[in-house]
């Protein structure tokens, strides 16, 4: 598996992955009717680094790394990950997460924060915990799950400073 | 004191208040060098309702009310408040906050979340607690205070559902 910055040639595949995940509506707080233009405005924002994971010359995942806030909050990174449905469970998310943490450290970020981890997304939470993230906040009923109704959302945080 | 939707005629005053607060750099995670255009892109976003508080025909504060997330997270509101420095301590913030909670309930929001309350901003935290907000998360060192260095940030949350 190779992880590299996204290029224009990846746009169709990224949109396919993004659209599939947003329409499923069980992990991200995006409007399922979000257009390709709106998705790209988010995924390729000026202050955002966008990467893809490739296996056998096929893009199977994508992630973004960016400051979570501006100015006096810009030392904390934020990231988001998406894996194609037929590549899930094959370690793509973990490889992208490790790459992302490495990039964030090199960029000089002091910490990484996930603002909105849906509590029913147990695979993601398990992975983040294995990588050292801690749940530092719980947002009661902040996500409307398509089957489970209103469910809690976690804020997760990892210091990137050496101990 | 009158609280009403902002109009184009309020733009200069809003920018004065916004710029003063962002340059001080001790409460908001905005770049102190943020331009008027960038500030307005944020304060007047398409999905955002922008209000001003007026005393004796003078605008002394402004606030925004918007969904904190999109799609399956859009039932939780987010808000931000700014008071002119020479009007602070005179109840403008409280009046705007009460107006905001009323507007949010009427709009049908189920809860309100503040994502980034700097822990040294004790006047704001005191007010939010009086209004029923609870600290549901703590982000370690997530704000670089101009005098105090890295300080914690709180995530605060209030349910708007009737008990």
mmCIF file of C-alpha atoms in Angstrom:
data_model
loop_
_atom_site.group_PDB
_atom_site.id
_atom_site.type_symbol
_atom_site.label_atom_id
_atom_site.label_comp_id
_atom_site.label_asym_id
_atom_site.label_seq_id
_atom_site.Cartn_x
_atom_site.Cartn_y
_atom_site.Cartn_z
ATOM 1 C CA UNK A 1 0.000 0.000 0.000
ATOM 2 C CA UNK A 2 1.237 3.442 -0.961
ATOM 3 C CA UNK A 3 0.050 6.662 0.661
ATOM 4 C CA UNK A 4 0.668 9.853 -1.299
ATOM 5 C CA UNK A 5 -0.753 13.361 -1.783
ATOM 6 C CA UNK A 6 -3.937 13.383 -3.853
ATOM 7 C CA UNK A 7 -3.767 14.707 -7.418
ATOM 8 C CA UNK A 8 -6.407 15.883 -9.838
ATOM 9 C CA UNK A 9 -6.440 12.382 -11.379
ATOM 10 C CA UNK A 10 -7.784 11.012 -8.073
ATOM 11 C CA UNK A 11 -10.854 13.240 -7.997
ATOM 12 C CA UNK A 12 -13.355 10.764 -9.466
ATOM 13 C CA UNK A 13 -12.307 7.996 -7.089
ATOM 14 C CA UNK A 14 -12.283 10.303 -4.061
ATOM 15 C CA UNK A 15 -15.787 11.467 -4.910
ATOM 16 C CA UNK A 16 -16.969 7.848 -5.261
ATOM 17 C CA UNK A 17 -15.644 6.999 -1.778
ATOM 18 C CA UNK A 18 -16.868 10.258 -0.245
ATOM 19 C CA UNK A 19 -20.333 10.004 -1.762
ATOM 20 C CA UNK A 20 -20.782 6.374 -0.690
ATOM 21 C CA UNK A 21 -19.908 7.230 2.925
ATOM 22 C CA UNK A 22 -22.013 10.389 3.088
ATOM 23 C CA UNK A 23 -25.068 8.661 1.604
ATOM 24 C CA UNK A 24 -24.732 5.834 4.161
ATOM 25 C CA UNK A 25 -25.042 8.619 6.753
ATOM 26 C CA UNK A 26 -23.888 6.649 9.772
ATOM 27 C CA UNK A 27 -20.441 8.123 10.457
ATOM 28 C CA UNK A 28 -20.125 11.723 9.212
ATOM 29 C CA UNK A 29 -22.217 14.822 9.852
ATOM 30 C CA UNK A 30 -22.495 15.761 6.193
ATOM 31 C CA UNK A 31 -25.692 16.300 4.259
ATOM 32 C CA UNK A 32 -26.248 13.072 2.244
ATOM 33 C CA UNK A 33 -27.306 15.281 -0.694
ATOM 34 C CA UNK A 34 -23.961 17.117 -0.621
ATOM 35 C CA UNK A 35 -22.735 17.849 -4.149
ATOM 36 C CA UNK A 36 -19.324 16.937 -5.539
ATOM 37 C CA UNK A 37 -18.409 20.643 -5.504
ATOM 38 C CA UNK A 38 -19.349 21.023 -1.828
ATOM 39 C CA UNK A 39 -17.468 17.846 -0.939
ATOM 40 C CA UNK A 40 -14.336 19.024 -2.719
ATOM 41 C CA UNK A 41 -14.581 22.507 -1.168
ATOM 42 C CA UNK A 42 -14.296 20.680 2.181
ATOM 43 C CA UNK A 43 -11.843 17.894 1.290
ATOM 44 C CA UNK A 44 -9.457 20.200 -0.645
ATOM 45 C CA UNK A 45 -9.691 23.377 1.441
ATOM 46 C CA UNK A 46 -6.750 25.784 1.087
ATOM 47 C CA UNK A 47 -5.306 24.884 4.508
ATOM 48 C CA UNK A 48 -5.888 21.128 4.076
ATOM 49 C CA UNK A 49 -3.475 18.410 2.990
ATOM 50 C CA UNK A 50 -5.287 15.628 1.139
ATOM 51 C CA UNK A 51 -3.837 12.140 0.731
ATOM 52 C CA UNK A 52 -4.888 8.881 -0.905
ATOM 53 C CA UNK A 53 -4.050 5.251 -0.123
ATOM 54 C CA UNK A 54 -3.412 3.080 -3.139
ATOM 55 C CA UNK A 55 -3.209 -0.723 -3.461
ATOM 56 C CA UNK A 56 -2.365 -2.320 -6.814
ATOM 57 C CA UNK A 57 -2.709 1.083 -8.499
ATOM 58 C CA UNK A 58 -6.233 1.467 -7.115
ATOM 59 C CA UNK A 59 -7.201 4.239 -4.674
ATOM 60 C CA UNK A 60 -8.955 2.568 -1.712
ATOM 61 C CA UNK A 61 -8.934 5.378 0.825
ATOM 62 C CA UNK A 62 -8.398 9.074 1.359
ATOM 63 C CA UNK A 63 -7.654 11.315 4.314
ATOM 64 C CA UNK A 64 -7.213 14.984 5.157
ATOM 65 C CA UNK A 65 -4.940 16.714 7.664
ATOM 66 C CA UNK A 66 -5.458 20.337 8.656
ATOM 67 C CA UNK A 67 -5.382 22.733 11.611
ATOM 68 C CA UNK A 68 -8.456 22.186 13.783
ATOM 69 C CA UNK A 69 -8.715 25.899 14.565
ATOM 70 C CA UNK A 70 -7.062 29.111 13.373
ATOM 71 C CA UNK A 71 -4.508 31.413 15.002
ATOM 72 C CA UNK A 72 -4.063 30.576 18.701
ATOM 73 C CA UNK A 73 -5.688 27.155 18.120
ATOM 74 C CA UNK A 74 -3.752 26.210 14.997
ATOM 75 C CA UNK A 75 -1.186 24.031 16.842
ATOM 76 C CA UNK A 76 -3.812 21.265 17.170
ATOM 77 C CA UNK A 77 -4.396 19.182 14.040
ATOM 78 C CA UNK A 78 -7.633 17.702 12.818
ATOM 79 C CA UNK A 79 -7.974 14.806 10.401
ATOM 80 C CA UNK A 80 -10.689 12.792 8.670
ATOM 81 C CA UNK A 81 -10.495 9.394 7.015
ATOM 82 C CA UNK A 82 -12.566 7.559 4.422
ATOM 83 C CA UNK A 83 -12.095 4.005 3.149
ATOM 84 C CA UNK A 84 -13.910 2.467 0.166
ATOM 85 C CA UNK A 85 -16.550 0.022 1.423
ATOM 86 C CA UNK A 86 -14.992 -2.982 -0.348
ATOM 87 C CA UNK A 87 -11.591 -2.194 1.228
ATOM 88 C CA UNK A 88 -12.805 -1.831 4.822
ATOM 89 C CA UNK A 89 -11.358 -4.201 7.411
ATOM 90 C CA UNK A 90 -8.110 -4.592 5.464
ATOM 91 C CA UNK A 91 -5.990 -2.173 7.475
ATOM 92 C CA UNK A 92 -6.309 0.811 5.119
ATOM 93 C CA UNK A 93 -7.661 3.041 7.896
ATOM 94 C CA UNK A 94 -4.857 2.097 10.263
ATOM 95 C CA UNK A 95 -2.154 2.695 7.656
ATOM 96 C CA UNK A 96 -3.628 6.080 6.771
ATOM 97 C CA UNK A 97 -3.937 7.019 10.458
ATOM 98 C CA UNK A 98 -0.292 6.147 11.153
ATOM 99 C CA UNK A 99 0.792 8.109 8.068
ATOM 100 C CA UNK A 100 -1.351 11.025 9.214
ATOM 101 C CA UNK A 101 0.140 11.080 12.726
ATOM 102 C CA UNK A 102 3.630 10.998 11.237
ATOM 103 C CA UNK A 103 2.818 13.877 8.873
ATOM 104 C CA UNK A 104 1.237 15.853 11.719
ATOM 105 C CA UNK A 105 4.338 15.430 13.926
ATOM 106 C CA UNK A 106 6.641 16.459 11.073
ATOM 107 C CA UNK A 107 4.485 19.513 10.376
ATOM 108 C CA UNK A 108 4.965 20.516 14.016
ATOM 109 C CA UNK A 109 1.421 20.018 15.314
ATOM 110 C CA UNK A 110 1.385 19.555 19.104
ATOM 111 C CA UNK A 111 -1.764 17.412 19.227
ATOM 112 C CA UNK A 112 -4.528 15.909 17.119
ATOM 113 C CA UNK A 113 -8.243 16.262 17.814
ATOM 114 C CA UNK A 114 -11.251 14.502 16.339
ATOM 115 C CA UNK A 115 -14.310 16.698 16.915
ATOM 116 C CA UNK A 116 -17.044 14.295 15.993
ATOM 117 C CA UNK A 117 -16.539 10.546 16.416
ATOM 118 C CA UNK A 118 -19.971 8.893 16.337
ATOM 119 C CA UNK A 119 -20.194 6.531 19.325
ATOM 120 C CA UNK A 120 -21.644 3.698 17.216
ATOM 121 C CA UNK A 121 -18.570 3.759 14.943
ATOM 122 C CA UNK A 122 -16.848 1.160 17.127
ATOM 123 C CA UNK A 123 -14.211 0.124 14.582
ATOM 124 C CA UNK A 124 -12.939 3.695 14.331
ATOM 125 C CA UNK A 125 -13.024 4.249 18.107
ATOM 126 C CA UNK A 126 -11.110 0.993 18.658
ATOM 127 C CA UNK A 127 -8.445 2.108 16.180
ATOM 128 C CA UNK A 128 -8.117 5.611 17.647
ATOM 129 C CA UNK A 129 -7.737 4.162 21.145
ATOM 130 C CA UNK A 130 -5.062 1.738 19.946
ATOM 131 C CA UNK A 131 -3.188 4.726 18.514
ATOM 132 C CA UNK A 132 -3.345 6.452 21.905
ATOM 133 C CA UNK A 133 -6.332 8.760 21.471
ATOM 134 C CA UNK A 134 -8.474 9.392 24.535
ATOM 135 C CA UNK A 135 -12.132 10.364 24.714
ATOM 136 C CA UNK A 136 -11.983 13.863 26.221
ATOM 137 C CA UNK A 137 -15.614 14.787 25.665
ATOM 138 C CA UNK A 138 -19.066 13.296 25.057
ATOM 139 C CA UNK A 139 -21.761 15.170 23.126
ATOM 140 C CA UNK A 140 -25.141 13.773 24.184
ATOM 141 C CA UNK A 141 -27.335 12.720 21.245
ATOM 142 C CA UNK A 142 -25.379 14.919 18.831
ATOM 143 C CA UNK A 143 -25.733 12.510 15.862
ATOM 144 C CA UNK A 144 -28.936 11.260 14.280
ATOM 145 C CA UNK A 145 -28.093 7.718 13.223
ATOM 146 C CA UNK A 146 -30.200 6.394 10.306
ATOM 147 C CA UNK A 147 -31.192 3.252 12.262
ATOM 148 C CA UNK A 148 -30.346 3.958 15.898
ATOM 149 C CA UNK A 149 -31.759 7.465 16.267
ATOM 150 C CA UNK A 150 -29.954 10.076 18.371
ATOM 151 C CA UNK A 151 -26.629 8.694 19.575
ATOM 152 C CA UNK A 152 -23.720 10.246 21.468
ATOM 153 C CA UNK A 153 -20.629 11.614 19.788
ATOM 154 C CA UNK A 154 -17.102 11.621 21.207
ATOM 155 C CA UNK A 155 -14.387 14.237 21.064
ATOM 156 C CA UNK A 156 -11.034 12.416 20.941
ATOM 157 C CA UNK A 157 -7.587 13.869 21.554
ATOM 158 C CA UNK A 158 -3.942 12.769 21.314
ATOM 159 C CA UNK A 159 -0.874 14.752 22.362
ATOM 160 C CA UNK A 160 1.918 14.561 19.778
ATOM 161 C CA UNK A 161 4.597 15.901 22.112
ATOM 162 C CA UNK A 162 7.357 13.537 23.177
ATOM 163 C CA UNK A 163 6.950 12.410 26.755
ATOM 164 C CA UNK B 1 -31.415 47.106 24.735
ATOM 165 C CA UNK B 2 -32.761 45.858 21.434
ATOM 166 C CA UNK B 3 -31.550 42.673 19.735
ATOM 167 C CA UNK B 4 -32.307 42.367 16.036
ATOM 168 C CA UNK B 5 -30.971 40.723 12.856
ATOM 169 C CA UNK B 6 -27.862 42.458 11.508
ATOM 170 C CA UNK B 7 -28.193 44.537 8.350
ATOM 171 C CA UNK B 8 -25.652 45.860 5.889
ATOM 172 C CA UNK B 9 -25.638 49.169 7.799
ATOM 173 C CA UNK B 10 -24.132 47.337 10.815
ATOM 174 C CA UNK B 11 -21.102 46.026 8.944
ATOM 175 C CA UNK B 12 -18.618 48.708 9.995
ATOM 176 C CA UNK B 13 -19.517 48.401 13.675
ATOM 177 C CA UNK B 14 -19.470 44.598 13.578
ATOM 178 C CA UNK B 15 -16.029 44.682 12.002
ATOM 179 C CA UNK B 16 -14.789 47.092 14.687
ATOM 180 C CA UNK B 17 -15.979 44.756 17.457
ATOM 181 C CA UNK B 18 -14.759 41.614 15.684
ATOM 182 C CA UNK B 19 -11.332 43.059 14.875
ATOM 183 C CA UNK B 20 -10.782 44.329 18.415
ATOM 184 C CA UNK B 21 -11.538 40.884 19.871
ATOM 185 C CA UNK B 22 -9.494 38.942 17.349
ATOM 186 C CA UNK B 23 -6.460 41.212 17.764
ATOM 187 C CA UNK B 24 -6.648 40.790 21.563
ATOM 188 C CA UNK B 25 -6.273 37.075 20.821
ATOM 189 C CA UNK B 26 -7.289 35.765 24.228
ATOM 190 C CA UNK B 27 -10.748 34.279 23.567
ATOM 191 C CA UNK B 28 -11.167 33.177 19.929
ATOM 192 C CA UNK B 29 -9.110 30.868 17.725
ATOM 193 C CA UNK B 30 -8.986 33.279 14.802
ATOM 194 C CA UNK B 31 -5.881 34.577 13.115
ATOM 195 C CA UNK B 32 -5.335 38.118 14.526
ATOM 196 C CA UNK B 33 -4.431 39.199 10.969
ATOM 197 C CA UNK B 34 -7.811 38.018 9.669
ATOM 198 C CA UNK B 35 -9.178 40.420 7.051
ATOM 199 C CA UNK B 36 -12.615 42.009 7.099
ATOM 200 C CA UNK B 37 -13.604 39.796 4.146
ATOM 201 C CA UNK B 38 -12.534 36.619 5.982
ATOM 202 C CA UNK B 39 -14.312 37.730 9.141
ATOM 203 C CA UNK B 40 -17.533 38.414 7.247
ATOM 204 C CA UNK B 41 -17.311 35.122 5.339
ATOM 205 C CA UNK B 42 -17.420 33.494 8.780
ATOM 206 C CA UNK B 43 -19.848 35.797 10.610
ATOM 207 C CA UNK B 44 -22.338 35.962 7.681
ATOM 208 C CA UNK B 45 -22.090 32.407 6.327
ATOM 209 C CA UNK B 46 -25.068 31.220 4.273
ATOM 210 C CA UNK B 47 -26.375 28.962 7.065
ATOM 211 C CA UNK B 48 -25.750 31.536 9.815
ATOM 212 C CA UNK B 49 -28.173 33.969 11.468
ATOM 213 C CA UNK B 50 -26.389 37.132 12.569
ATOM 214 C CA UNK B 51 -27.784 39.489 15.204
ATOM 215 C CA UNK B 52 -26.724 42.739 16.847
ATOM 216 C CA UNK B 53 -27.478 44.223 20.272
ATOM 217 C CA UNK B 54 -28.188 47.921 20.272
ATOM 218 C CA UNK B 55 -28.332 50.435 23.159
ATOM 219 C CA UNK B 56 -29.270 54.059 22.510
ATOM 220 C CA UNK B 57 -29.041 53.421 18.745
ATOM 221 C CA UNK B 58 -25.474 52.144 19.139
ATOM 222 C CA UNK B 59 -24.465 48.564 18.291
ATOM 223 C CA UNK B 60 -22.591 47.188 21.313
ATOM 224 C CA UNK B 61 -22.562 43.474 20.549
ATOM 225 C CA UNK B 62 -23.137 40.855 17.889
ATOM 226 C CA UNK B 63 -23.796 37.132 17.852
ATOM 227 C CA UNK B 64 -24.285 34.308 15.392
ATOM 228 C CA UNK B 65 -26.501 31.218 15.546
ATOM 229 C CA UNK B 66 -26.004 28.286 13.171
ATOM 230 C CA UNK B 67 -26.030 24.485 12.978
ATOM 231 C CA UNK B 68 -22.866 23.114 14.580
ATOM 232 C CA UNK B 69 -22.643 20.294 12.035
ATOM 233 C CA UNK B 70 -24.372 19.334 8.791
ATOM 234 C CA UNK B 71 -26.910 16.633 7.965
ATOM 235 C CA UNK B 72 -27.219 14.128 10.838
ATOM 236 C CA UNK B 73 -25.555 16.611 13.200
ATOM 237 C CA UNK B 74 -27.587 19.691 12.204
ATOM 238 C CA UNK B 75 -30.032 19.419 15.126
ATOM 239 C CA UNK B 76 -27.352 20.840 17.479
ATOM 240 C CA UNK B 77 -26.849 24.594 17.304
ATOM 241 C CA UNK B 78 -23.646 26.523 17.656
ATOM 242 C CA UNK B 79 -23.323 30.182 18.581
ATOM 243 C CA UNK B 80 -20.644 32.815 19.107
ATOM 244 C CA UNK B 81 -20.842 36.149 20.882
ATOM 245 C CA UNK B 82 -18.824 39.357 20.753
ATOM 246 C CA UNK B 83 -19.286 42.466 22.906
ATOM 247 C CA UNK B 84 -17.556 45.818 22.336
ATOM 248 C CA UNK B 85 -14.833 46.302 24.936
ATOM 249 C CA UNK B 86 -16.388 49.452 26.397
ATOM 250 C CA UNK B 87 -19.738 47.645 26.808
ATOM 251 C CA UNK B 88 -18.397 44.578 28.579
ATOM 252 C CA UNK B 89 -19.711 43.837 32.058
ATOM 253 C CA UNK B 90 -23.016 45.575 31.363
ATOM 254 C CA UNK B 91 -25.110 42.482 30.656
ATOM 255 C CA UNK B 92 -24.932 42.638 26.855
ATOM 256 C CA UNK B 93 -23.533 39.116 26.645
ATOM 257 C CA UNK B 94 -26.225 37.704 28.893
ATOM 258 C CA UNK B 95 -29.030 39.419 26.987
ATOM 259 C CA UNK B 96 -27.659 38.174 23.663
ATOM 260 C CA UNK B 97 -27.232 34.646 25.057
ATOM 261 C CA UNK B 98 -30.827 34.527 26.296
ATOM 262 C CA UNK B 99 -32.065 35.837 22.951
ATOM 263 C CA UNK B 100 -29.926 33.243 21.185
ATOM 264 C CA UNK B 101 -31.291 30.336 23.253
ATOM 265 C CA UNK B 102 -34.825 31.527 22.569
ATOM 266 C CA UNK B 103 -34.150 31.759 18.830
ATOM 267 C CA UNK B 104 -32.505 28.323 18.846
ATOM 268 C CA UNK B 105 -35.514 26.732 20.596
ATOM 269 C CA UNK B 106 -37.931 28.389 18.179
ATOM 270 C CA UNK B 107 -35.857 27.201 15.213
ATOM 271 C CA UNK B 108 -36.222 23.656 16.546
ATOM 272 C CA UNK B 109 -32.645 22.969 17.593
ATOM 273 C CA UNK B 110 -32.438 20.179 20.188
ATOM 274 C CA UNK B 111 -29.262 21.404 21.879
ATOM 275 C CA UNK B 112 -26.544 24.027 21.760
ATOM 276 C CA UNK B 113 -22.818 23.336 21.752
ATOM 277 C CA UNK B 114 -19.827 25.627 22.191
ATOM 278 C CA UNK B 115 -16.809 23.928 20.662
ATOM 279 C CA UNK B 116 -14.059 26.129 21.953
ATOM 280 C CA UNK B 117 -14.465 27.980 25.264
ATOM 281 C CA UNK B 118 -11.021 29.076 26.423
ATOM 282 C CA UNK B 119 -10.642 28.058 30.076
ATOM 283 C CA UNK B 120 -9.211 31.449 31.076
ATOM 284 C CA UNK B 121 -12.371 33.190 29.808
ATOM 285 C CA UNK B 122 -13.958 32.924 33.243
ATOM 286 C CA UNK B 123 -16.679 35.548 32.695
ATOM 287 C CA UNK B 124 -18.026 33.630 29.696
ATOM 288 C CA UNK B 125 -17.810 30.254 31.468
ATOM 289 C CA UNK B 126 -19.634 31.685 34.481
ATOM 290 C CA UNK B 127 -22.416 32.985 32.225
ATOM 291 C CA UNK B 128 -22.756 29.725 30.271
ATOM 292 C CA UNK B 129 -22.983 27.740 33.510
ATOM 293 C CA UNK B 130 -25.652 30.089 34.859
ATOM 294 C CA UNK B 131 -27.628 29.467 31.673
ATOM 295 C CA UNK B 132 -27.379 25.709 32.247
ATOM 296 C CA UNK B 133 -24.447 24.767 30.020
ATOM 297 C CA UNK B 134 -22.214 21.943 31.242
ATOM 298 C CA UNK B 135 -18.575 21.308 30.429
ATOM 299 C CA UNK B 136 -18.728 18.031 28.479
ATOM 300 C CA UNK B 137 -15.138 17.999 27.278
ATOM 301 C CA UNK B 138 -11.684 19.422 28.015
ATOM 302 C CA UNK B 139 -9.102 19.931 25.253
ATOM 303 C CA UNK B 140 -5.661 19.964 26.903
ATOM 304 C CA UNK B 141 -3.549 22.988 25.946
ATOM 305 C CA UNK B 142 -5.632 23.621 22.820
ATOM 306 C CA UNK B 143 -5.347 27.432 23.014
ATOM 307 C CA UNK B 144 -2.174 29.497 22.976
ATOM 308 C CA UNK B 145 -3.000 32.431 25.239
ATOM 309 C CA UNK B 146 -0.966 35.596 24.523
ATOM 310 C CA UNK B 147 0.148 35.890 28.184
ATOM 311 C CA UNK B 148 -0.559 32.523 29.788
ATOM 312 C CA UNK B 149 0.778 30.180 27.108
ATOM 313 C CA UNK B 150 -0.983 26.915 26.310
ATOM 314 C CA UNK B 151 -4.236 26.691 28.249
ATOM 315 C CA UNK B 152 -7.113 24.192 28.219
ATOM 316 C CA UNK B 153 -10.278 24.690 26.219
ATOM 317 C CA UNK B 154 -13.759 23.488 27.171
ATOM 318 C CA UNK B 155 -16.524 22.011 25.064
ATOM 319 C CA UNK B 156 -19.855 23.127 26.584
ATOM 320 C CA UNK B 157 -23.301 21.715 25.894
ATOM 321 C CA UNK B 158 -26.923 22.477 26.782
ATOM 322 C CA UNK B 159 -29.981 20.419 25.913
ATOM 323 C CA UNK B 160 -32.871 22.561 24.641
ATOM 324 C CA UNK B 161 -35.477 19.829 25.026
ATOM 325 C CA UNK B 162 -38.148 20.305 27.653
ATOM 326 C CA UNK B 163 -37.538 18.100 30.664
#
